[in-house]
mmCIF file of C-alpha atoms in Angstrom:
data_model
loop_
_atom_site.group_PDB
_atom_site.id
_atom_site.type_symbol
_atom_site.label_atom_id
_atom_site.label_comp_id
_atom_site.label_asym_id
_atom_site.label_seq_id
_atom_site.Cartn_x
_atom_site.Cartn_y
_atom_site.Cartn_z
ATOM 1 C CA UNK U 1317 -34.142 -199.779 12.221
ATOM 2 C CA UNK U 1318 -32.775 -197.459 15.325
ATOM 3 C CA UNK U 1319 -32.400 -194.123 15.353
ATOM 4 C CA UNK U 1320 -29.122 -192.345 15.131
ATOM 5 C CA UNK U 1321 -28.357 -190.579 18.234
ATOM 6 C CA UNK U 1322 -28.320 -187.186 16.447
ATOM 7 C CA UNK U 1323 -32.050 -188.352 15.611
ATOM 8 C CA UNK U 1324 -32.694 -189.294 19.155
ATOM 9 C CA UNK U 1325 -31.548 -186.240 20.381
ATOM 10 C CA UNK U 1326 -33.410 -184.367 18.235
ATOM 11 C CA UNK U 1327 -36.084 -186.041 19.476
ATOM 12 C CA UNK U 1328 -35.590 -185.226 23.030
ATOM 13 C CA UNK U 1329 -34.987 -181.582 22.600
ATOM 14 C CA UNK U 1330 -37.992 -181.384 20.866
ATOM 15 C CA UNK U 1331 -40.046 -183.287 23.413
ATOM 16 C CA UNK U 1332 -38.517 -180.929 26.370
ATOM 17 C CA UNK U 1333 -39.456 -177.935 24.917
ATOM 18 C CA UNK U 1334 -42.744 -179.022 24.327
ATOM 19 C CA UNK U 1335 -42.965 -179.884 28.241
ATOM 20 C CA UNK U 1336 -40.875 -176.336 29.035
ATOM 21 C CA UNK U 1337 -43.906 -174.405 26.255
ATOM 22 C CA UNK U 1338 -46.619 -176.211 28.341
ATOM 23 C CA UNK U 1339 -45.422 -175.732 31.060
ATOM 24 C CA UNK U 1340 -44.779 -172.279 30.874
ATOM 25 C CA UNK U 1341 -48.318 -171.363 29.532
ATOM 26 C CA UNK U 1342 -49.693 -172.982 32.180
ATOM 27 C CA UNK U 1343 -47.562 -171.433 35.451
ATOM 28 C CA UNK U 1344 -48.354 -167.949 33.310
ATOM 29 C CA UNK U 1345 -51.916 -168.446 33.112
ATOM 30 C CA UNK U 1346 -52.731 -170.374 36.399
ATOM 31 C CA UNK U 1347 -49.988 -169.946 38.718
ATOM 32 C CA UNK U 1348 -46.746 -172.693 39.545
ATOM 33 C CA UNK U 1349 -49.031 -173.747 42.325
ATOM 34 C CA UNK U 1350 -52.379 -173.841 41.407
ATOM 35 C CA UNK U 1351 -50.411 -176.583 38.008
ATOM 36 C CA UNK U 1352 -49.993 -180.203 38.164
ATOM 37 C CA UNK U 1353 -48.018 -182.461 36.139
ATOM 38 C CA UNK U 1354 -50.689 -183.515 34.712
ATOM 39 C CA UNK U 1355 -51.412 -180.532 34.286
ATOM 40 C CA UNK U 1356 -48.718 -180.111 32.163
ATOM 41 C CA UNK U 1357 -48.924 -183.706 30.730
ATOM 42 C CA UNK U 1358 -51.913 -183.059 29.013
ATOM 43 C CA UNK U 1359 -51.147 -179.601 27.301
ATOM 44 C CA UNK U 1360 -48.785 -181.586 26.033
ATOM 45 C CA UNK U 1361 -49.877 -184.020 24.428
ATOM 46 C CA UNK U 1362 -48.062 -186.070 26.275
ATOM 47 C CA UNK U 1363 -47.852 -189.320 28.931
ATOM 48 C CA UNK U 1364 -47.216 -188.157 32.705
ATOM 49 C CA UNK U 1365 -44.350 -191.014 32.840
ATOM 50 C CA UNK U 1366 -43.588 -188.594 29.914
ATOM 51 C CA UNK U 1367 -43.008 -185.638 31.713
ATOM 52 C CA UNK U 1368 -41.046 -187.301 34.458
ATOM 53 C CA UNK U 1369 -38.300 -188.763 32.056
ATOM 54 C CA UNK U 1370 -37.321 -185.546 31.235
ATOM 55 C CA UNK U 1371 -37.563 -183.767 34.347
ATOM 56 C CA UNK U 1372 -38.160 -185.061 38.958
ATOM 57 C CA UNK U 1373 -40.646 -182.509 39.683
ATOM 58 C CA UNK U 1374 -42.403 -179.209 38.752
ATOM 59 C CA UNK U 1375 -39.811 -177.432 40.764
ATOM 60 C CA UNK U 1376 -37.471 -178.924 38.037
ATOM 61 C CA UNK U 1377 -39.341 -177.576 34.850
ATOM 62 C CA UNK U 1378 -39.320 -174.283 36.250
ATOM 63 C CA UNK U 1379 -35.879 -174.151 37.072
ATOM 64 C CA UNK U 1380 -35.493 -175.298 33.778
ATOM 65 C CA UNK U 1381 -36.956 -171.760 32.810
ATOM 66 C CA UNK U 1382 -34.714 -169.757 34.635
ATOM 67 C CA UNK U 1383 -32.307 -169.292 31.941
ATOM 68 C CA UNK U 1384 -33.757 -166.694 30.164
ATOM 69 C CA UNK U 1385 -34.321 -165.047 33.508
ATOM 70 C CA UNK U 1386 -29.909 -164.964 34.334
ATOM 71 C CA UNK U 1387 -30.075 -163.382 30.811
ATOM 72 C CA UNK U 1388 -32.280 -160.620 31.850
ATOM 73 C CA UNK U 1389 -30.550 -160.095 35.353
ATOM 74 C CA UNK U 1390 -27.148 -159.445 33.319
ATOM 75 C CA UNK U 1391 -28.339 -157.893 30.069
ATOM 76 C CA UNK U 1392 -30.306 -155.130 32.691
ATOM 77 C CA UNK U 1393 -27.637 -154.016 34.684
ATOM 78 C CA UNK U 1394 -25.199 -153.934 31.678
ATOM 79 C CA UNK U 1395 -27.111 -151.480 29.862
ATOM 80 C CA UNK U 1396 -25.790 -147.901 29.238
ATOM 81 C CA UNK U 1397 -28.035 -145.852 31.432
ATOM 82 C CA UNK U 1398 -29.200 -147.201 35.515
ATOM 83 C CA UNK U 1399 -31.762 -146.121 34.444
ATOM 84 C CA UNK U 1400 -32.691 -147.695 30.922
ATOM 85 C CA UNK U 1401 -31.766 -150.830 33.082
ATOM 86 C CA UNK U 1402 -34.639 -150.348 35.899
ATOM 87 C CA UNK U 1403 -36.950 -149.501 33.322
ATOM 88 C CA UNK U 1404 -35.477 -152.324 31.355
ATOM 89 C CA UNK U 1405 -36.179 -154.936 33.968
ATOM 90 C CA UNK U 1406 -39.990 -153.664 34.696
ATOM 91 C CA UNK U 1407 -41.198 -153.750 31.418
ATOM 92 C CA UNK U 1408 -39.689 -157.051 31.044
ATOM 93 C CA UNK U 1409 -41.588 -158.089 34.385
ATOM 94 C CA UNK U 1410 -44.572 -156.436 33.939
ATOM 95 C CA UNK U 1411 -45.187 -156.234 30.054
ATOM 96 C CA UNK U 1412 -47.664 -158.729 28.364
ATOM 97 C CA UNK U 1413 -46.955 -161.573 26.062
ATOM 98 C CA UNK U 1414 -47.672 -159.170 23.322
ATOM 99 C CA UNK U 1415 -45.310 -156.895 23.821
ATOM 100 C CA UNK U 1416 -41.582 -156.684 23.032
ATOM 101 C CA UNK U 1417 -40.221 -156.819 25.805
ATOM 102 C CA UNK U 1418 -41.879 -159.758 28.073
ATOM 103 C CA UNK U 1419 -40.178 -162.334 28.966
ATOM 104 C CA UNK U 1420 -42.567 -165.298 29.993
ATOM 105 C CA UNK U 1421 -40.425 -167.414 32.208
ATOM 106 C CA UNK U 1422 -39.573 -164.267 33.957
ATOM 107 C CA UNK U 1423 -42.817 -163.342 35.166
ATOM 108 C CA UNK U 1424 -43.441 -167.161 36.238
ATOM 109 C CA UNK U 1425 -39.922 -167.248 37.994
ATOM 110 C CA UNK U 1426 -40.086 -164.239 40.007
ATOM 111 C CA UNK U 1427 -44.413 -164.302 41.321
ATOM 112 C CA UNK U 1428 -43.610 -167.917 42.411
ATOM 113 C CA UNK U 1429 -40.017 -167.476 44.282
ATOM 114 C CA UNK U 1430 -41.631 -164.763 46.212
ATOM 115 C CA UNK U 1431 -45.647 -165.938 46.676
ATOM 116 C CA UNK U 1432 -44.469 -169.839 46.501
ATOM 117 C CA UNK U 1433 -41.320 -169.624 48.449
ATOM 118 C CA UNK U 1434 -39.524 -171.796 45.207
ATOM 119 C CA UNK U 1435 -35.781 -172.018 46.648
ATOM 120 C CA UNK U 1436 -33.860 -169.437 43.857
ATOM 121 C CA UNK U 1437 -30.166 -169.922 45.872
ATOM 122 C CA UNK U 1438 -29.294 -172.615 42.339
ATOM 123 C CA UNK U 1439 -29.239 -169.592 40.025
ATOM 124 C CA UNK U 1440 -26.624 -167.272 39.951
ATOM 125 C CA UNK U 1441 -29.013 -164.329 40.387
ATOM 126 C CA UNK U 1442 -31.444 -165.521 43.452
ATOM 127 C CA UNK U 1443 -34.646 -164.310 43.983
ATOM 128 C CA UNK U 1444 -35.955 -162.934 47.258
ATOM 129 C CA UNK U 1445 -36.850 -159.434 48.385
ATOM 130 C CA UNK U 1446 -33.415 -158.722 49.803
ATOM 131 C CA UNK U 1447 -31.213 -159.727 46.833
ATOM 132 C CA UNK U 1448 -33.934 -157.792 44.731
ATOM 133 C CA UNK U 1449 -34.009 -154.552 46.364
ATOM 134 C CA UNK U 1450 -29.384 -155.240 46.453
ATOM 135 C CA UNK U 1451 -29.731 -155.198 42.674
ATOM 136 C CA UNK U 1452 -31.673 -152.033 42.205
ATOM 137 C CA UNK U 1453 -30.239 -150.472 45.154
ATOM 138 C CA UNK U 1454 -26.654 -151.036 43.223
ATOM 139 C CA UNK U 1455 -28.256 -150.033 39.675
ATOM 140 C CA UNK U 1456 -29.874 -146.230 41.601
ATOM 141 C CA UNK U 1457 -26.449 -145.882 42.591
ATOM 142 C CA UNK U 1458 -24.926 -146.446 39.776
ATOM 143 C CA UNK U 1459 -27.535 -143.565 38.125
ATOM 144 C CA UNK U 1460 -27.092 -141.309 40.593
ATOM 145 C CA UNK U 1461 -22.880 -141.921 39.948
ATOM 146 C CA UNK U 1462 -23.904 -140.662 36.822
ATOM 147 C CA UNK U 1463 -26.867 -138.139 37.834
ATOM 148 C CA UNK U 1464 -30.105 -139.469 36.099
ATOM 149 C CA UNK U 1465 -31.267 -139.585 39.924
ATOM 150 C CA UNK U 1466 -31.508 -137.545 42.662
ATOM 151 C CA UNK U 1467 -29.798 -137.599 46.036
ATOM 152 C CA UNK U 1468 -30.828 -140.228 48.274
ATOM 153 C CA UNK U 1469 -30.452 -143.534 49.907
ATOM 154 C CA UNK U 1470 -30.228 -145.702 46.844
ATOM 155 C CA UNK U 1471 -30.772 -148.463 48.954
ATOM 156 C CA UNK U 1472 -34.214 -147.391 50.101
ATOM 157 C CA UNK U 1473 -35.087 -146.288 46.287
ATOM 158 C CA UNK U 1474 -34.316 -149.596 45.175
ATOM 159 C CA UNK U 1475 -36.894 -151.350 47.791
ATOM 160 C CA UNK U 1476 -39.911 -148.492 46.667
ATOM 161 C CA UNK U 1477 -39.207 -149.652 43.437
ATOM 162 C CA UNK U 1478 -38.872 -153.295 44.813
ATOM 163 C CA UNK U 1479 -42.142 -153.056 46.119
ATOM 164 C CA UNK U 1480 -43.925 -150.593 43.297
ATOM 165 C CA UNK U 1481 -43.000 -154.114 40.697
ATOM 166 C CA UNK U 1482 -44.396 -156.002 43.899
ATOM 167 C CA UNK U 1483 -47.831 -154.471 44.124
ATOM 168 C CA UNK U 1484 -47.849 -154.210 40.077
ATOM 169 C CA UNK U 1485 -47.381 -157.891 39.688
ATOM 170 C CA UNK U 1486 -50.356 -158.295 42.029
ATOM 171 C CA UNK U 1487 -53.085 -155.838 40.229
ATOM 172 C CA UNK U 1488 -52.266 -156.871 36.986
ATOM 173 C CA UNK U 1489 -54.530 -159.930 36.934
ATOM 174 C CA UNK U 1490 -58.833 -158.730 36.258
ATOM 175 C CA UNK U 1491 -60.559 -157.911 39.146
ATOM 176 C CA UNK U 1492 -63.638 -158.383 39.500
ATOM 177 C CA UNK U 1493 -64.683 -156.050 37.251
ATOM 178 C CA UNK U 1494 -62.711 -157.951 34.721
ATOM 179 C CA UNK U 1495 -61.010 -154.003 34.985
ATOM 180 C CA UNK U 1496 -57.168 -154.664 34.109
ATOM 181 C CA UNK U 1497 -53.785 -152.773 35.780
ATOM 182 C CA UNK U 1498 -51.723 -150.904 33.263
ATOM 183 C CA UNK U 1499 -48.662 -150.208 35.254
ATOM 184 C CA UNK U 1500 -46.061 -147.722 33.794
ATOM 185 C CA UNK U 1501 -42.195 -147.902 34.589
ATOM 186 C CA UNK U 1502 -41.956 -144.505 33.410
ATOM 187 C CA UNK U 1503 -43.177 -142.120 35.927
ATOM 188 C CA UNK U 1504 -42.189 -144.365 38.512
ATOM 189 C CA UNK U 1505 -38.497 -144.283 37.203
ATOM 190 C CA UNK U 1506 -39.174 -140.422 37.154
ATOM 191 C CA UNK U 1507 -40.093 -140.072 41.142
ATOM 192 C CA UNK U 1508 -36.099 -140.808 41.687
ATOM 193 C CA UNK U 1509 -35.143 -137.733 38.997
#
């Protein structure tokens, strides 16, 4: 008995989600570069060939995860307060998985785009140092106009905030001591008030 088109579509979506969930977990724990398609297939408990039936490459899997990222950029920029937008961005990027604001694909894609030179130009909001500083400087400029931040060069503020986020991402991996770094978004933003 043949499956209905509706049932086939449901199976297709379920399998695709299974692959994306497995990839997300592996990208988040092992990094994009160190994760292979075979690892994703094993984690999803499917064959490597089946992964390729849904995605042409590991990069395609990463791009499929980017929908939440573009929503996050828009959501942060649309906050009524520029400071809250910057804060929300930082929380979503740097929070641990058990925090409410954590968006797994965001940190994974952000790290991969910067560290592994992934071409993020296919996204509405490409992730490059230049684009991120520009994004943050617009929020700082808006915050200055609204009296949330002190007078100063918003591009410099955006650059400093970007560098803080990158440094925090690097520091979040437990070192040899096993201690983890817990970034303080409110503290860094208070430096601009």
